[in-house]
Amino acid sequence: MTTQATVPGLGSNIRTLRENMGLSQQLLADYLGVSRGEVSYFETEARKPNLTILRKLSDLFGVSLADLLSTEPTIQALNAAFAFRSAGPISLVHLEQIASFRRIVSNYVRLDNLLSRED
């Protein structure tokens, strides 16, 4: 994989959200299907994740793509404050379940917003 231009603040957002969930770089890497080193590259902004990985991160962390990419300090602080925190060990299966649940909720909210515009 070649080094690409980075999105300012993305690496910090990934690291903060990962740490708030109590996830190791290795567990996040397993969830994303990449190496632990690749996660480190994302966090240090040496490499930019592709869209598929960005979507998986967005689902897992329960934030929109726009918020994940945001450099706005207020948005970053809110995302960190509302991040899921685990009281115990989390497995790869748990991460997949958390991401699926958050994706369902996000889709429901979007659909509800669309339907309310039609009224």
mmCIF file of C-alpha atoms in Angstrom:
data_model
loop_
_atom_site.group_PDB
_atom_site.id
_atom_site.type_symbol
_atom_site.label_atom_id
_atom_site.label_comp_id
_atom_site.label_asym_id
_atom_site.label_seq_id
_atom_site.Cartn_x
_atom_site.Cartn_y
_atom_site.Cartn_z
ATOM 1 C CA MET A 1 0.000 0.000 0.000
ATOM 2 C CA THR A 2 1.382 3.400 -0.920
ATOM 3 C CA THR A 3 1.380 6.461 1.283
ATOM 4 C CA GLN A 4 -1.512 8.782 0.462
ATOM 5 C CA ALA A 5 -2.513 12.309 1.422
ATOM 6 C CA THR A 6 -4.118 12.357 4.841
ATOM 7 C CA VAL A 7 -7.211 13.970 6.254
ATOM 8 C CA PRO A 8 -6.085 16.304 9.081
ATOM 9 C CA GLY A 9 -7.401 15.134 12.426
ATOM 10 C CA LEU A 10 -8.587 11.734 11.226
ATOM 11 C CA GLY A 11 -5.771 9.838 12.941
ATOM 12 C CA SER A 12 -6.394 11.597 16.221
ATOM 13 C CA ASN A 13 -10.126 10.885 15.952
ATOM 14 C CA ILE A 14 -9.506 7.187 15.314
ATOM 15 C CA ARG A 15 -7.046 6.906 18.201
ATOM 16 C CA THR A 16 -9.296 8.789 20.662
ATOM 17 C CA LEU A 17 -12.406 6.784 19.776
ATOM 18 C CA ARG A 18 -10.473 3.494 19.867
ATOM 19 C CA GLU A 19 -8.976 4.290 23.264
ATOM 20 C CA ASN A 20 -12.344 5.414 24.659
ATOM 21 C CA MET A 21 -13.767 2.027 23.698
ATOM 22 C CA GLY A 22 -10.849 0.339 25.426
ATOM 23 C CA LEU A 23 -9.735 -1.346 22.201
ATOM 24 C CA SER A 24 -6.203 -2.328 21.371
ATOM 25 C CA GLN A 25 -4.813 -1.532 17.949
ATOM 26 C CA GLN A 26 -4.684 -5.288 17.324
ATOM 27 C CA LEU A 27 -8.384 -5.856 18.059
ATOM 28 C CA LEU A 28 -9.360 -2.910 15.863
ATOM 29 C CA ALA A 29 -7.058 -4.254 13.138
ATOM 30 C CA ASP A 30 -8.735 -7.674 13.362
ATOM 31 C CA TYR A 31 -12.159 -6.039 13.031
ATOM 32 C CA LEU A 32 -11.039 -3.981 10.031
ATOM 33 C CA GLY A 33 -9.215 -6.874 8.387
ATOM 34 C CA VAL A 34 -5.860 -5.079 8.335
ATOM 35 C CA SER A 35 -2.590 -5.417 10.233
ATOM 36 C CA ARG A 36 -1.938 -3.724 13.560
ATOM 37 C CA GLY A 37 0.726 -1.677 11.809
ATOM 38 C CA GLU A 38 -1.872 -0.389 9.362
ATOM 39 C CA VAL A 39 -4.012 0.878 12.257
ATOM 40 C CA SER A 40 -0.921 2.601 13.619
ATOM 41 C CA TYR A 41 -0.376 4.231 10.215
ATOM 42 C CA PHE A 42 -3.991 5.459 10.225
ATOM 43 C CA GLU A 43 -3.609 6.909 13.725
ATOM 44 C CA THR A 44 -0.339 8.672 12.934
ATOM 45 C CA GLU A 45 -1.801 9.811 9.605
ATOM 46 C CA ALA A 46 1.008 8.148 7.653
ATOM 47 C CA ARG A 47 -1.724 6.509 5.558
ATOM 48 C CA LYS A 48 -5.351 7.238 4.851
ATOM 49 C CA PRO A 49 -7.951 4.465 5.261
ATOM 50 C CA ASN A 50 -10.036 3.616 2.202
ATOM 51 C CA LEU A 51 -13.785 4.258 2.130
ATOM 52 C CA THR A 52 -14.671 0.709 3.195
ATOM 53 C CA ILE A 53 -12.523 1.025 6.306
ATOM 54 C CA LEU A 54 -13.872 4.512 7.026
ATOM 55 C CA ARG A 55 -17.423 3.126 6.904
ATOM 56 C CA LYS A 56 -16.507 0.266 9.242
ATOM 57 C CA LEU A 57 -14.933 2.756 11.669
ATOM 58 C CA SER A 58 -17.988 5.001 11.440
ATOM 59 C CA ASP A 59 -20.312 2.085 12.193
ATOM 60 C CA LEU A 60 -18.195 0.791 15.048
ATOM 61 C CA PHE A 61 -17.717 4.161 16.722
ATOM 62 C CA GLY A 62 -21.315 5.255 16.097
ATOM 63 C CA VAL A 63 -20.372 8.492 14.358
ATOM 64 C CA SER A 64 -21.105 9.797 10.892
ATOM 65 C CA LEU A 65 -18.358 9.798 8.277
ATOM 66 C CA ALA A 66 -18.407 13.590 8.434
ATOM 67 C CA ASP A 67 -17.856 13.526 12.190
ATOM 68 C CA LEU A 68 -15.117 10.914 11.897
ATOM 69 C CA LEU A 69 -13.310 13.144 9.403
ATOM 70 C CA SER A 70 -14.021 16.352 11.317
ATOM 71 C CA THR A 71 -11.247 18.602 12.519
ATOM 72 C CA GLU A 72 -13.736 20.722 14.467
ATOM 73 C CA PRO A 73 -12.707 20.535 18.154
ATOM 74 C CA THR A 74 -16.325 20.661 19.355
ATOM 75 C CA ILE A 75 -17.325 17.696 17.200
ATOM 76 C CA GLN A 76 -14.221 15.756 18.277
ATOM 77 C CA ALA A 77 -14.984 16.428 21.957
ATOM 78 C CA LEU A 78 -18.621 15.342 21.574
ATOM 79 C CA ASN A 79 -17.643 12.140 19.767
ATOM 80 C CA ALA A 80 -15.157 11.318 22.519
ATOM 81 C CA ALA A 81 -17.672 12.104 25.270
ATOM 82 C CA PHE A 82 -20.400 9.896 23.803
ATOM 83 C CA ALA A 83 -18.170 7.023 22.691
ATOM 84 C CA PHE A 84 -19.133 3.557 23.848
ATOM 85 C CA ARG A 85 -17.048 2.427 26.803
ATOM 86 C CA SER A 86 -16.680 -1.195 27.715
ATOM 87 C CA ALA A 87 -16.818 -2.436 31.285
ATOM 88 C CA GLY A 88 -15.032 -5.637 30.328
ATOM 89 C CA PRO A 89 -13.126 -7.398 27.593
ATOM 90 C CA ILE A 90 -14.448 -7.010 24.055
ATOM 91 C CA SER A 91 -14.066 -9.670 21.405
ATOM 92 C CA LEU A 92 -14.128 -9.371 17.628
ATOM 93 C CA VAL A 93 -17.682 -10.772 17.651
ATOM 94 C CA HIS A 94 -18.726 -8.008 20.058
ATOM 95 C CA LEU A 95 -17.253 -5.376 17.750
ATOM 96 C CA GLU A 96 -19.189 -6.740 14.796
ATOM 97 C CA GLN A 97 -22.403 -6.759 16.853
ATOM 98 C CA ILE A 98 -21.823 -3.204 18.105
ATOM 99 C CA ALA A 99 -21.166 -1.951 14.565
ATOM 100 C CA SER A 100 -24.255 -3.733 13.189
ATOM 101 C CA PHE A 101 -26.465 -2.325 15.929
ATOM 102 C CA ARG A 102 -25.164 1.198 15.410
ATOM 103 C CA ARG A 103 -25.631 0.891 11.637
ATOM 104 C CA ILE A 104 -29.277 -0.158 12.172
ATOM 105 C CA VAL A 105 -29.914 2.763 14.534
ATOM 106 C CA SER A 106 -28.218 5.207 12.164
ATOM 107 C CA ASN A 107 -30.277 3.969 9.215
ATOM 108 C CA TYR A 108 -33.457 4.211 11.283
ATOM 109 C CA VAL A 109 -32.688 7.803 12.265
ATOM 110 C CA ARG A 110 -31.966 8.747 8.634
ATOM 111 C CA LEU A 111 -35.186 7.098 7.462
ATOM 112 C CA ASP A 112 -37.172 8.797 10.211
ATOM 113 C CA ASN A 113 -35.696 12.169 9.210
ATOM 114 C CA LEU A 114 -36.612 11.566 5.563
ATOM 115 C CA LEU A 115 -40.148 10.569 6.459
ATOM 116 C CA SER A 116 -40.649 13.574 8.710
ATOM 117 C CA ARG A 117 -39.638 15.878 5.832
ATOM 118 C CA GLU A 118 -42.478 14.467 3.734
ATOM 119 C CA ASP A 119 -45.129 15.446 6.293
#
